[in-house]
Every structure is written in C-alpha cells, then in structure tokens.
Coordinates of C-alpha atoms in Angstrom, one line a residue:
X1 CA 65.7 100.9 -131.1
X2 CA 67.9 103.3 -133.8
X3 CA 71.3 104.2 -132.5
X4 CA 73.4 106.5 -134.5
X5 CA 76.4 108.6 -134.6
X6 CA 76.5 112.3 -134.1
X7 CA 78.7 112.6 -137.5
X8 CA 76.3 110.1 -139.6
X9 CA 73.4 111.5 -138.7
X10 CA 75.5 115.0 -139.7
X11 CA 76.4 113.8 -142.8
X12 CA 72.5 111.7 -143.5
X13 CA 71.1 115.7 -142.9
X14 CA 73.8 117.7 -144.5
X15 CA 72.8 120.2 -147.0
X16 CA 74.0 120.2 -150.5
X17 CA 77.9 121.7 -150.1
X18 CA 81.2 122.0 -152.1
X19 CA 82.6 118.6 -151.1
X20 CA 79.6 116.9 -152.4
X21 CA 80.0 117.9 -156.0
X22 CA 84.1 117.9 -155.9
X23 CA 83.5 114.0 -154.8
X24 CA 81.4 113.5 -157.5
X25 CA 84.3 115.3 -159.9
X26 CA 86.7 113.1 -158.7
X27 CA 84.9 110.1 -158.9
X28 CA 83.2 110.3 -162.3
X29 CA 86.4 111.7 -163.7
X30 CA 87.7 107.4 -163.0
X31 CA 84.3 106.1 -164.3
X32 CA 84.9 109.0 -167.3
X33 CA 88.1 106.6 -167.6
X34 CA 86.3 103.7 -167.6
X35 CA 83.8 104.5 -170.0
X36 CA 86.4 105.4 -172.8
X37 CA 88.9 102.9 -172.2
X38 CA 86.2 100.0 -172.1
X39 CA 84.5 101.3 -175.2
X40 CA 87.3 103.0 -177.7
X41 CA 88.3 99.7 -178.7
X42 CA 85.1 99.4 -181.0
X43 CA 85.7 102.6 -182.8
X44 CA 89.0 100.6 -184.0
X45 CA 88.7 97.4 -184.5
X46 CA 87.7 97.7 -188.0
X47 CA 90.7 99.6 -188.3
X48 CA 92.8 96.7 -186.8
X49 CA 91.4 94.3 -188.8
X50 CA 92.6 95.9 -192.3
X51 CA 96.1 97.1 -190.5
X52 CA 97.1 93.3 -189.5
X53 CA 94.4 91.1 -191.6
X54 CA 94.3 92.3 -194.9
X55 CA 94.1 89.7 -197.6
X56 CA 95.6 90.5 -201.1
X57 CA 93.3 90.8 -203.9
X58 CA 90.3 89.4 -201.6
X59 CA 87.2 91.1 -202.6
X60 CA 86.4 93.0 -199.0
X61 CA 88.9 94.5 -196.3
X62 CA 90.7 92.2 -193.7
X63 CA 88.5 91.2 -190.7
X64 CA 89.7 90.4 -187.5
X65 CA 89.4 86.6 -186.9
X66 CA 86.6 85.5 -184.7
X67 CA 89.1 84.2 -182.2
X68 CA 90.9 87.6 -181.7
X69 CA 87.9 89.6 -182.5
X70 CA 86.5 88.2 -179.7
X71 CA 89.5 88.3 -177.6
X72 CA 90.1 92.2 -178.0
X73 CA 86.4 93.1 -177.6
X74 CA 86.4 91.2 -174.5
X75 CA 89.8 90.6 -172.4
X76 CA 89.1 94.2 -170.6
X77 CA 85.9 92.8 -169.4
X78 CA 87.4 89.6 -168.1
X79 CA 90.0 92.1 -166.2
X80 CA 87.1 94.2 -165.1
X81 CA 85.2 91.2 -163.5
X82 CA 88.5 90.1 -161.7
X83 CA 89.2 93.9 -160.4
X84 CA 85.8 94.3 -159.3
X85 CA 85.9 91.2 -156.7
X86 CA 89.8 91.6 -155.7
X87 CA 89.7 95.8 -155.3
X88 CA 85.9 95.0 -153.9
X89 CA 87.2 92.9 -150.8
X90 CA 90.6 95.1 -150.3
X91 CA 88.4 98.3 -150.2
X92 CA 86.3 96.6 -147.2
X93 CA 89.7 95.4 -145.6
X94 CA 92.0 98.2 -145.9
X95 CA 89.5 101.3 -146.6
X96 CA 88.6 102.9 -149.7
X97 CA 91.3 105.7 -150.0
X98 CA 94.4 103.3 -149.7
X99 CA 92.4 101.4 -152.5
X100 CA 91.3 104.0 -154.6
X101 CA 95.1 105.5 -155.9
X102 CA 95.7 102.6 -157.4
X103 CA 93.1 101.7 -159.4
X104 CA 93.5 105.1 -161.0
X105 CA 97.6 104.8 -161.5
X106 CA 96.8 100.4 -163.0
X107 CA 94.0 102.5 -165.6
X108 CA 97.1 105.4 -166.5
X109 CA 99.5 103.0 -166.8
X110 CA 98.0 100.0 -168.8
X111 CA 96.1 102.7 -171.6
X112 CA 99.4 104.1 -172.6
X113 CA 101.0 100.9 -172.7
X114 CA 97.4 99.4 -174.9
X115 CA 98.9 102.1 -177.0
X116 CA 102.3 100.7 -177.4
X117 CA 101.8 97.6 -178.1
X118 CA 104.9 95.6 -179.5
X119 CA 105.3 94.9 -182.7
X120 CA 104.2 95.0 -186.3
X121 CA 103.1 91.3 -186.7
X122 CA 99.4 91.0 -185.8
X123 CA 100.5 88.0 -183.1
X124 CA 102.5 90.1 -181.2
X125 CA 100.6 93.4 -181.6
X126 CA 97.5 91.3 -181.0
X127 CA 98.6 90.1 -177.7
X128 CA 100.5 92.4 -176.1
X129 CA 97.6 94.3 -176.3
X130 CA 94.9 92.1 -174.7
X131 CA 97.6 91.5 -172.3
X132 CA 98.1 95.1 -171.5
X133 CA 93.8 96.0 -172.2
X134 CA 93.4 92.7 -169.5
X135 CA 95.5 94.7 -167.0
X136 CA 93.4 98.2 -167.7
X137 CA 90.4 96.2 -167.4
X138 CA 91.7 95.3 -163.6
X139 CA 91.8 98.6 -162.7
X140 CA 88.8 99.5 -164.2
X141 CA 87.3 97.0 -161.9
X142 CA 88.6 98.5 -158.8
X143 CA 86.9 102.1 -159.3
X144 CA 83.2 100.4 -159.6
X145 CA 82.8 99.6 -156.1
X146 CA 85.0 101.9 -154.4
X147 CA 83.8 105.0 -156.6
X148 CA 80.1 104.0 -155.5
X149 CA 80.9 103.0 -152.0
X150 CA 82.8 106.4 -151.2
X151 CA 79.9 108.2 -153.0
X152 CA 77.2 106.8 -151.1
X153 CA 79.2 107.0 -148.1
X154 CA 79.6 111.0 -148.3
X155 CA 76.0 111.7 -149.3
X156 CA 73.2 113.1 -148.0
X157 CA 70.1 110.6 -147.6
X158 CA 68.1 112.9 -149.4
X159 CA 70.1 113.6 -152.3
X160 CA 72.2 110.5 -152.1
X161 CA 71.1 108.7 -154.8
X162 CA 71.7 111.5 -157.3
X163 CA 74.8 111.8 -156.4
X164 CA 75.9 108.0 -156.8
X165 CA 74.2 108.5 -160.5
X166 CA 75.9 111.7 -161.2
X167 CA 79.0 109.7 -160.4
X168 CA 78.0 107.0 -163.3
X169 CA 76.8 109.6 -165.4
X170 CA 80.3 110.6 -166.4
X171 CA 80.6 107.2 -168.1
X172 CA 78.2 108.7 -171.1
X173 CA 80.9 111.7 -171.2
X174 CA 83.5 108.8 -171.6
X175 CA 81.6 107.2 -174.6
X176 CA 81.1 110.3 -176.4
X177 CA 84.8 111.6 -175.6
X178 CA 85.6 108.5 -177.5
X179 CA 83.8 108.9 -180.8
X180 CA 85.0 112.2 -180.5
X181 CA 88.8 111.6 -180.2
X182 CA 88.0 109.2 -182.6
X183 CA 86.9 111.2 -185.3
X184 CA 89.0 114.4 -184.4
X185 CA 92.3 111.9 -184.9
X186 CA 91.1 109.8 -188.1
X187 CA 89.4 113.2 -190.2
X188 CA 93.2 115.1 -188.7
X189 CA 95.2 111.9 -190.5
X190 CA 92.6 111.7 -193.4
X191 CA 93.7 115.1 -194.4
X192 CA 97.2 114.8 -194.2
X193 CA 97.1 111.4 -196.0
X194 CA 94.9 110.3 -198.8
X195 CA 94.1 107.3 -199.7
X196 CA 91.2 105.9 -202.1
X197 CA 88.6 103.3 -201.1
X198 CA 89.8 100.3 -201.0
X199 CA 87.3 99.0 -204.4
X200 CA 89.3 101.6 -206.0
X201 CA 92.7 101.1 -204.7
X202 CA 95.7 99.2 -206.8
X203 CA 96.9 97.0 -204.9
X204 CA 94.1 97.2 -202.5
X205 CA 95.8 97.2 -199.6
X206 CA 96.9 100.8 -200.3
X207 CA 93.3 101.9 -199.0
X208 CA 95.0 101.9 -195.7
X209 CA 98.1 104.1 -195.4
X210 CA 101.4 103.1 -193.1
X211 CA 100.2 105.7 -190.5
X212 CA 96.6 104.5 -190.0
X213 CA 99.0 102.6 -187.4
X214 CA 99.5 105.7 -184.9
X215 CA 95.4 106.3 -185.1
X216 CA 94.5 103.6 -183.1
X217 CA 97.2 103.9 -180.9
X218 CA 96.7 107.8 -180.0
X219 CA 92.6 106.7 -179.6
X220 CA 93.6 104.4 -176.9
X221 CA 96.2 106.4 -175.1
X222 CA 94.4 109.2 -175.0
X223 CA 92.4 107.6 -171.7
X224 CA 95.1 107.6 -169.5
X225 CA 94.8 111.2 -169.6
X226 CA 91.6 112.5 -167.5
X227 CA 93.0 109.4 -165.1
X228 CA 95.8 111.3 -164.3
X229 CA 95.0 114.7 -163.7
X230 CA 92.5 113.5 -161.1
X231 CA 95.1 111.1 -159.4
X232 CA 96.3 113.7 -156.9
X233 CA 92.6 114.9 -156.1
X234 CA 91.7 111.6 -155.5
X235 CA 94.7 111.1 -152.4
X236 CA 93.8 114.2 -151.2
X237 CA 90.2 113.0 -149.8
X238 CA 90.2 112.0 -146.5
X239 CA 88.9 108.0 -145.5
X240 CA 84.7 108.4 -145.2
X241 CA 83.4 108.4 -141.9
X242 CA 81.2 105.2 -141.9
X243 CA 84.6 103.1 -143.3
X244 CA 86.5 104.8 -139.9
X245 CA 84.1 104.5 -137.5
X246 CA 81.7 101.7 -138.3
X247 CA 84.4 99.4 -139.8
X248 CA 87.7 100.7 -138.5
X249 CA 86.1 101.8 -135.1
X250 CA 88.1 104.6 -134.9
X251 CA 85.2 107.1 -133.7
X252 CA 87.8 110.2 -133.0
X253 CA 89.2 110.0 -136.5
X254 CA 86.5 109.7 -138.1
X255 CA 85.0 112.9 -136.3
X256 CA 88.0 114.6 -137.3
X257 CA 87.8 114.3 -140.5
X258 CA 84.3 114.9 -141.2
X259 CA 84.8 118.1 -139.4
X260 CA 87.2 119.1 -141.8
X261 CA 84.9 118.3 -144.6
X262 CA 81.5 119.7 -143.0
X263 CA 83.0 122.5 -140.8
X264 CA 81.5 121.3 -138.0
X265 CA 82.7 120.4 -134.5
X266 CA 81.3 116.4 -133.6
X267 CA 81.7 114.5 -130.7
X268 CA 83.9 111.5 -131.2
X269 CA 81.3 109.0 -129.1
X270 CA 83.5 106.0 -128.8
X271 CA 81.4 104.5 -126.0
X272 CA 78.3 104.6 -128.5
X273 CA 80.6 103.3 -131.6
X274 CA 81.6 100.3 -129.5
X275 CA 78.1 99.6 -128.3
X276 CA 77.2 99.7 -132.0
X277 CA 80.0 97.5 -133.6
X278 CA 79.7 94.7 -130.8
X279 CA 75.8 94.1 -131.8
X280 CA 75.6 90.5 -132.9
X281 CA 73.8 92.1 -136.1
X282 CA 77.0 93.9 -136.5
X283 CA 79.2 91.1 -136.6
X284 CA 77.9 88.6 -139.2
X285 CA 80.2 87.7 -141.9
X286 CA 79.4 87.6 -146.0
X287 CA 79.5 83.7 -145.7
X288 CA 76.9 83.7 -142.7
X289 CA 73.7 82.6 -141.7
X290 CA 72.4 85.8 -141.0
X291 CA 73.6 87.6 -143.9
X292 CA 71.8 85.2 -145.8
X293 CA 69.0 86.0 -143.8
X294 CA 68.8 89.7 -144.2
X295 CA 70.1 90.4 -147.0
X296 CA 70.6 87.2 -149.4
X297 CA 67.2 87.8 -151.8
X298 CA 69.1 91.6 -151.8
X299 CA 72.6 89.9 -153.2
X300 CA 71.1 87.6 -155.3
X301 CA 68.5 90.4 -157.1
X302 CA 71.5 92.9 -157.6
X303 CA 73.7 90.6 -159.0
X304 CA 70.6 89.2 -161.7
X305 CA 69.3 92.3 -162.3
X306 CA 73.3 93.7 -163.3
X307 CA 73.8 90.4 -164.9
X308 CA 71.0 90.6 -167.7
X309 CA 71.1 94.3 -167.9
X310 CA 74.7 94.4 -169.2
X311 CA 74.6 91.1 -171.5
X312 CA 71.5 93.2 -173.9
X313 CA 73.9 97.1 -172.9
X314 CA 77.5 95.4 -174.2
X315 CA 75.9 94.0 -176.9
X316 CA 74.3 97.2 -178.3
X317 CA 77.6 99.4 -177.5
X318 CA 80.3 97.0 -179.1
X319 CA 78.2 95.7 -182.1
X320 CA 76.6 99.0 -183.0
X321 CA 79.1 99.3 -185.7
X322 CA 78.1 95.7 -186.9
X323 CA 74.1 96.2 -186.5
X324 CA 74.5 100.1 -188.7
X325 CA 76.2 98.7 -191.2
X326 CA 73.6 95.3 -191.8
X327 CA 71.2 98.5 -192.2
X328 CA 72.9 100.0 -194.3
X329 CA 73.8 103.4 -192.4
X330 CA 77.3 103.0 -192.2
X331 CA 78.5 102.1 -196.5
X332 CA 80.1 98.9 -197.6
X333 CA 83.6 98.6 -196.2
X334 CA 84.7 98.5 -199.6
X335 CA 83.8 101.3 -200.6
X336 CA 85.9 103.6 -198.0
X337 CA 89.8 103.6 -197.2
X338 CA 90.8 102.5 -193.5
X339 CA 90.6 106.3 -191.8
X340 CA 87.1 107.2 -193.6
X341 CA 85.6 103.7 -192.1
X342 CA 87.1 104.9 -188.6
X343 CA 85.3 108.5 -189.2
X344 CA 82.0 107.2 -190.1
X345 CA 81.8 104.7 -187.5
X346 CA 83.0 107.2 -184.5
X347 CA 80.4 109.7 -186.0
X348 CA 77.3 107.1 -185.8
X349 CA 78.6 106.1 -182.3
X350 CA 79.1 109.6 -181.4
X351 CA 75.5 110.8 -182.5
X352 CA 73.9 108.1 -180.6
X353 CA 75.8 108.7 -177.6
X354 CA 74.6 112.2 -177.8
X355 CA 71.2 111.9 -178.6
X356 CA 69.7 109.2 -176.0
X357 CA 72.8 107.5 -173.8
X358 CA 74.1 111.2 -171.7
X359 CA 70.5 112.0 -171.8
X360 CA 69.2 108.9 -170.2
X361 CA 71.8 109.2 -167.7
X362 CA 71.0 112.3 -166.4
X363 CA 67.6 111.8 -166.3
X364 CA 68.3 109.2 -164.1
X365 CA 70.1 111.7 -161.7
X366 CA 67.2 114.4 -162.0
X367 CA 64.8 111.9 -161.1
X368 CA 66.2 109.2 -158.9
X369 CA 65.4 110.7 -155.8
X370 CA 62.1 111.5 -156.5
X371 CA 60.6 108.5 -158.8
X372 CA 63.0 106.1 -156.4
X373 CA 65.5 103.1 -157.7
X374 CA 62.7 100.6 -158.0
X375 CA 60.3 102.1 -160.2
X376 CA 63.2 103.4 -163.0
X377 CA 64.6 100.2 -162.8
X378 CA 61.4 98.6 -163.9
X379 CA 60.2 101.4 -166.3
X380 CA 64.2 101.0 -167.8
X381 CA 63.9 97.1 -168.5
X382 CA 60.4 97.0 -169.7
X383 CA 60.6 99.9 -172.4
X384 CA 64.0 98.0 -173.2
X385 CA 62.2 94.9 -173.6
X386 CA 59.8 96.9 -175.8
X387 CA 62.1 98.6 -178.1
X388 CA 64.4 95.6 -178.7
X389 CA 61.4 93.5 -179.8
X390 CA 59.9 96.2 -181.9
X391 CA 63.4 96.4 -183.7
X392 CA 63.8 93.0 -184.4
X393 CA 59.8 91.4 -185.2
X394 CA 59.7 93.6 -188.7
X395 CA 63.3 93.6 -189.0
X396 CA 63.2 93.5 -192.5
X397 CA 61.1 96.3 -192.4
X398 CA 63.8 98.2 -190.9
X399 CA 66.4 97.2 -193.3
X400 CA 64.9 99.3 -196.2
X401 CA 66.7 102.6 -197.1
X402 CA 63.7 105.0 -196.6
X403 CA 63.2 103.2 -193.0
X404 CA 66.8 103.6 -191.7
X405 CA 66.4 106.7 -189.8
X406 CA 63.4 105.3 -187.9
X407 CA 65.7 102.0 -186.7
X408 CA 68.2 104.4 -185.6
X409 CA 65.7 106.3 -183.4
X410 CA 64.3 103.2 -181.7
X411 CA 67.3 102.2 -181.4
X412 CA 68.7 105.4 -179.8
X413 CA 65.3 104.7 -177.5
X414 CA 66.4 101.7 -176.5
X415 CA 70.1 103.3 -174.9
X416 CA 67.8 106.0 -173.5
X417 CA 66.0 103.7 -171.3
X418 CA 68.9 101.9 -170.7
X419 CA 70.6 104.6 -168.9
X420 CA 67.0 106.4 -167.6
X421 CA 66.6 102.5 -166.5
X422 CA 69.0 99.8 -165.2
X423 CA 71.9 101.4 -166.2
X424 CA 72.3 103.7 -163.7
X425 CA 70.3 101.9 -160.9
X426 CA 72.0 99.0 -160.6
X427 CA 75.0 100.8 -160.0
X428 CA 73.5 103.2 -157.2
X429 CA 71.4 100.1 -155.2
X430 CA 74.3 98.1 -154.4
X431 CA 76.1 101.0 -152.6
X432 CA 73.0 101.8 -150.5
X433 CA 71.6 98.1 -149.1
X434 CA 74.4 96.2 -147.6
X435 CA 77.1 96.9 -144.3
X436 CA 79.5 99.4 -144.4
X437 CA 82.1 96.5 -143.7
X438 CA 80.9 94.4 -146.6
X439 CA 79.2 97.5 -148.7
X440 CA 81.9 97.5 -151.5
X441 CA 82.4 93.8 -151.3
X442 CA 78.8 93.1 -152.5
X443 CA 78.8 96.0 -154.9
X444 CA 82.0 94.5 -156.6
X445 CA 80.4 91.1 -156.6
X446 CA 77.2 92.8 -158.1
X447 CA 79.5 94.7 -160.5
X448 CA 81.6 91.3 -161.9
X449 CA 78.0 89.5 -162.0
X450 CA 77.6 92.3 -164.6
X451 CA 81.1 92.2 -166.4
X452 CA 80.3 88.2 -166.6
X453 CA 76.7 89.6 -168.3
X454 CA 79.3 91.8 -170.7
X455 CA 81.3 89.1 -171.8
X456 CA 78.3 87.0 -172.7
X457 CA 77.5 89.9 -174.8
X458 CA 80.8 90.5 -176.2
X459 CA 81.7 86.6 -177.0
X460 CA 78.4 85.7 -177.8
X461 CA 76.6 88.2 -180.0
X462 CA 79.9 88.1 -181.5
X463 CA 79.0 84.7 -183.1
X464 CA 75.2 85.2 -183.1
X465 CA 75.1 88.3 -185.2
X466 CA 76.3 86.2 -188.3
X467 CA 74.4 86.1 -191.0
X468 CA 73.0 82.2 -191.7
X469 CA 73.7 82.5 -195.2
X470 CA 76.8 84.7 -195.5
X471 CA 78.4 85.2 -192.6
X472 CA 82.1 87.2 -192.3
X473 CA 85.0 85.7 -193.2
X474 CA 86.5 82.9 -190.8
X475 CA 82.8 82.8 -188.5
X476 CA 80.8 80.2 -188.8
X477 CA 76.7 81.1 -189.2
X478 CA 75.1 82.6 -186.4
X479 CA 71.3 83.2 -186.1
X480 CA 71.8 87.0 -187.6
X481 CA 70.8 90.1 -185.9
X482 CA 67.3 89.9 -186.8
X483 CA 67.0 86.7 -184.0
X484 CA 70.0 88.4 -181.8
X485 CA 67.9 90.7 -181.1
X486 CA 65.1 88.8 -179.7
X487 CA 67.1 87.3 -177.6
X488 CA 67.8 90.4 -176.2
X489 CA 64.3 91.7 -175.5
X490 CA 64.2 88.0 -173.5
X491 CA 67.1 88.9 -171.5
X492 CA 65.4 92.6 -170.2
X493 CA 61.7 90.9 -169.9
X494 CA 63.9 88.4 -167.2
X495 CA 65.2 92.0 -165.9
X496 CA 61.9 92.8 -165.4
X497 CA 61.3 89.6 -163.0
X498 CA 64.1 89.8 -160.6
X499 CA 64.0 94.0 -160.7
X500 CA 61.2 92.6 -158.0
X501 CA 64.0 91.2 -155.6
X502 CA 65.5 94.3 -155.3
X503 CA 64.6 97.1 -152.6
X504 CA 63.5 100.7 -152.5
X505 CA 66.5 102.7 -150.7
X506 CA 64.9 106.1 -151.7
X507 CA 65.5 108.8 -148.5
X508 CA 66.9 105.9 -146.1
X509 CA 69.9 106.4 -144.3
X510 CA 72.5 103.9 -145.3
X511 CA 72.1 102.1 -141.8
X512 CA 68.7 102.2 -141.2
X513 CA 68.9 100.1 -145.5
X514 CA 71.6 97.8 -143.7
X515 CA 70.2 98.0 -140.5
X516 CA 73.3 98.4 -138.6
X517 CA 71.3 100.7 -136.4
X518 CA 69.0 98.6 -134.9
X519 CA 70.1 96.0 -131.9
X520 CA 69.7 91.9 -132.9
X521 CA 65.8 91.0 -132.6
X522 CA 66.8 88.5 -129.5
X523 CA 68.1 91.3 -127.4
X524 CA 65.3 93.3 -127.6
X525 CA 63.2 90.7 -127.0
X526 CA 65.2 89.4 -124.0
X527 CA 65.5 93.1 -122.8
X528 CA 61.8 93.2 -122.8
X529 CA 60.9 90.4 -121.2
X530 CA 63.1 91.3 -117.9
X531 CA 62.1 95.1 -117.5
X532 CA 58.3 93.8 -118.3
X533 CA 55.9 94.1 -115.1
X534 CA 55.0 91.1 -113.1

C-alpha cells in the first residue's frame, strides 16, 4: 500500500513554475563553477610549462615534467573525490542548505587563491597551486550531490529529470566560458606585448614575455566569479521538503515552507509522517542487509557506469590539446610565442565545446523525459564506443593534412554522445533511486567513483599518449594515442554492460524509485494473514 504526503504528492504534480527554473539558476550557476575551474587548467598548462620549464637553447619550449604535469592536471580531481563523499554524508546528516553555502564560499575562495600562487620559482608556484586547486577541487565535490539532490528533491516527476540535466548542462557553459576567457585574456595581452615564436626568438626564451605570468593567473581567478554572485541566492532557498519531513521528520516545517514556494496551503500530517518514518523499510542503514537487498545492484551500476564513463570524458577534455596537436591542427610549439599557443589552444577547445559538448547536453535535457535515463545512457556509450574506435583503427589515416577536419568531427561526435549519453545521466539517476536520508550519500559516492574514473584518465593517458619512439621530454614511452584510444572505446563498450544494472526512473516519484512509500513486505503479509476469513 502507497502512503504519501499531501506536500510530496503537491510537489510530484506541480506544474512547471518560477521556483523550478530559479533552482535550476542557482544550481547550475555552482556546476557552471565547476566546469571552468576543473577544466581552465588545460588551456594553461602549456603556458606553465614555458613560464617555469624553459630550457636555454633546447630545441622546443619547456614542458612541464611528467610528475607535476600530472600533479596539476589531477590534484583538483583528487579534492573533488574527497568533497563528494565528506559534503555527500554532511548533506544527508545536517540538510542540504546548511551544506550547500559552503561549498560555494571553499570554490570562491580557493580559485582566487589558485590565482595567487606564491612565488616565481616553479617549486613554490607549482605547489602552492595544487595545494590551493586540491582545496577548489573539495568544494567542487560538495556541489555534485547536493546540487542534484536539492534538484531532484524540488522537481516535478514529470519533468524531473530535465531539470536535474538542465542543472548539469551549465557545466558545457563552464567549458566554453573557459576557452573563451582564455582567448579573450591571451589575444588582449598578445596585443599589448609582442613577442616572436619561439624558433625565431634570440634567446629563445624571449618567445614568452614577463607578463604571460598574469594570463594564467587572471584565467584561473576568473571562476570564483559566477560562484559568488550566486552565493546569496543560494542561502536564500529554503531546506526541500523530502530532507524536512522524511529525514528531519519535521512535517509542519516542511509544509511551511513548501507553501511559500508553491503558494499553496498543506496540511502538516505528522501522524502520517511518523507512520511513514517508523516503517522497518524506512529505517535501514547504507551498511545494511536490506539496503543491499534493494538497492545494492542500483549502487554498484551507478558507481561503474560513472566510473568508466569519466576515465574515456577526462581523458578527451584534458588531452585534447595533446591529441590536436599529434594531428597537426594546433602548429608545432616552436613555431608560436607562449600567448599565441594559449590562443590557438582555447580556440580549438572552444570550437569543440561549441559545436557537439552544449549541444549534447541539452539534448539530453530535451529528451530525457521522454526517451528515459536508460535508453540515452546506452545510445551515449555505444556511439562513444563507436566513434573512439573509428578514430583510432585508421589512425594514420587521420593524421594526414587533407583528413584533419574529418578527425575533428568524429571527434566532436564522440563529446556529443558523451553529453546526449552518460554524461548527463549518470548524474540525474543517482539523485532519483536511493532514500531521501541516504539520496546524496550514494550520489556522492557515485560521483567520487567517477572522479576516481577522472584521475585514471588524467594520470594515466598522461603516460599512455607518449609516443613509443619519441616521446616528450622527461616521459618515458607510452603506447601513443593511436592505442590510447582503443583503450578507450574498451572502457565505453564495459559502459555498455553495466548501463544494464541501472534502472529506468522516467515519471516515478522519487518514493515510489526508493520505495519509501510502500510498508516492509512482512507487515503486509502478517496484516493479511490476521484480517483474512476463516
């Protein structure tokens, strides 16, 4: 039998209204944050590289060494994986509001002080900031489960899941506010300073000027930004109603508060709430029996499907610098000073980000609720499977200067069905499936299985990308991108598989998903058997 609350029911049936799209606003404005501050860093490292690793008289610009290289590219994630499990757990303990402030005010804080790291020796510039970017990385963490939670927790059933994606959407608006802070800074410093490429330069090291310093600085500050204008919106939203009633079990407050919101008068019901929340079903813990029972297979698909999705969509995103420039699209470093390298690579990063990765995310949001989270999913990993193999079997093919444009599209393809793909689901199904008083524990632990998938992609394809024959300076030979990117295709055909663990949530209420609304099996059963006829 399906109990319910007057003001969940209200809020399952509610039609589309103001508060829905200012939560998503305030929301997607932190995963906006996320996006640029997780991804900015490759539109400089390049430039960090010649600023602090220069070599005199070596034929090509300084490199960062692999060490640091991989280090900068993926302390953030690290933090990200921590933040998601602590802030994950507090936001089920102490509700989401109290948790979600200071996620936003670690992000503000930590991207201005990236920016201002100490120093001019590339030991203590390097760092201080992975120290500080560890620290961003937290809060970043913080704002994937409590962003979804809160989302799914104000939506309609009908229109729930496009919301939770609209909310992730805004992380393609972060990527492609990067490249274009990126290239809006370096061209804006490349016309005030000139400086010849560096095969041209005398000494070399004159390619880069003194104030290429302040361009990678102002490209990283500039995320704390968006952060903080939303910071007072964000304290202003009042605690959702499934976190006050069904896990605080405070049924008048919760009725207040969603009468605010909805405009509607509701009952507060506390003798229904308490019948509810004293259900054995109600009571199980994360480490129990029973939640292994119901919802285990859920845990362990979210957390595999996240995994492998975000070891091939880190390695794309951080190394697409590397990959366009073993194609040729992006010139020899050698022939271009430090800001013009910056330019070029923000521009490719920028295009691509515009052409297939917003796209596929909002295609994701216009049909979410009507294709459902499964099917995406599963189109997502199998055309990324498709795509990454049909880049790297004629790989050589691709390398050819009259075949360059058609790499970049199937390429592009490949973020496109990333984001109208796993992308966005495996954000959105986490939030929908579990109990409101372990909802954003799971997602966070769904979320790190992911960031542990993104360091494996940022360490590892790292070292893997290397050429056999001639790999960069200080890296010892890797398998090159030709084979990197077979292994990729292998990782989304294994997203494929366990896609199959995970369940349809499409126009469920989140209860009826968690099943917080039905009574334990044995007390229906022993119910039964004493009101059955003799």
């Amino acid at each position: 039998m399906a109990k319910d609350l007057q003001v969940l029911n209200a809020l399952d049936i509610a039609k589309t209204q103001l508060y829905h799209f200012t939560a998503i606003v305030i929301a997607g404005m932190g995963f906006f944050t996320d996006a640029y501050d997780l991804f900015c860093i490759s539109l400089v490292t390049k430039l960090l590289g010649r600023i602090y690793y220069t070599i005199p008289n070596a034929e090509k610009p300084g490199t960062l060494p692999p060490n640091v290289a991989a280090a900068v590219n993926g302390v953030a994630f690290c933090g990200t994986l921590t933040g998601q499990l602590f802030f994950g757990w507090l936001g089920d303990k102490l509700g989401r509001k109290k948790v979600y402030g200071m996620t936003l005010m670690i992000m503000v804080i930590c991207s201005i002080a990236s920016g201002l790291s100490f120093g001019d020796k590339p030991k203590s510039v390097m760092a201080t900031l992975c120290f500080f970017r560890f620290w961003l990385g937290f809060g970043i963490g913080g704002d994937y489960p409590l962003s979804a939670t809160i989302m799914s927790e104000y939506a309609n059933k009908k229109t729930r899941g496009a919301f939770i994606a609209a909310v992730f959407a805004m992380q393609g608006f972060g990527i492609l506010a990067g490249g274009m802070v990126a290239i809006i800074v370096s061209a804006s410093f490349k016309a005030a300073y000139e400086a010849p490429s560096y095969e041209d330069a005398r000494p070399a090291a004159a390619s880069t000027v003194p104030q290429a310093d302040f361009v990678w600085r102002l490209i990283l500050m500039f995320g704390a930004l968006p952060a903080l204008l939303t910071y007072y919106w964000r304290m202003k939203m009042p605690e959702t109603a499934r976190y006050t009633a069904l896990v605080a079990k405070n049924a008048k407050l919760a009725a207040a508060d969603m009468s605010k919101v909805l405009q509607v008068e509701f009952d507060a019901e506390p003798e229904k709430l308490e019948e509810i929340t004293q259900e054995k079903g109600n009571t199980f813990g994360l480490f129990s029996k029973e939640f292994l029972h119901r919802h285990g297979l859920h845990l362990l698909g979210t957390t595999t499907t996240w995994f492998l999705l975000d070891i091939a969509f880190y390695s794309q995103n951080l190394f697409q610098k590397d990959i366009f420039s073993a194609i040729g699209w992006i010139p020899g470093a050698e022939t271009m000073n430090a800001l013009e390298e910056v330019y070029r690579i923000a521009r490719a990063q920028t295009l691509i980000a515009l052409c297939s990765t917003v796209p596929g995310y909002w295609f994701t949001v216009a049909f979410i609720d009507k294709m459902g989270r499964f099917a995406i999913q599963l189109m997502g990993f199998f055309f990324m499977t498709v795509f990454m193999f049909a880049l790297a079997l004629p790989y050589n093919h691709w390398t050819h200067r009259e075949n360059r444009i058609g790499f970049v599209i199937m390429y592009s393809l490949t973020f496109f069905f990333a984001n109208f793909g796993p992308n966005a689901t495996t954000f959105v199904v986490p939030a929908e499936i579990f109990p409101a008083r372990l909802r954003s524990t799971c997602h966070g632990i769904s979320a790190a299985a992911g960031k542990a998938g993104a360091i494996v992609g940022a360490f590892g394809f790292l070292y893997a990308a290397q050429s056999q024959t001639k790999p960069d300076h200080g890296y010892p030979p890797g398998i090159g991108v030709k084979n990197s990117l077979i292994v990729l295709g292998c990782v989304n055909f294994l997203g494929i598989l366990f896609t199959f663990l995970v369940p349809e949530s499409k126009g469920k209420s989140l209860e009826e998903m968690s099943r917080e609304n039905e009574e334990d099996e044995a007390e229906i059963e022993a119910r039964t058997s004493r009101t059955a006829p003799a």
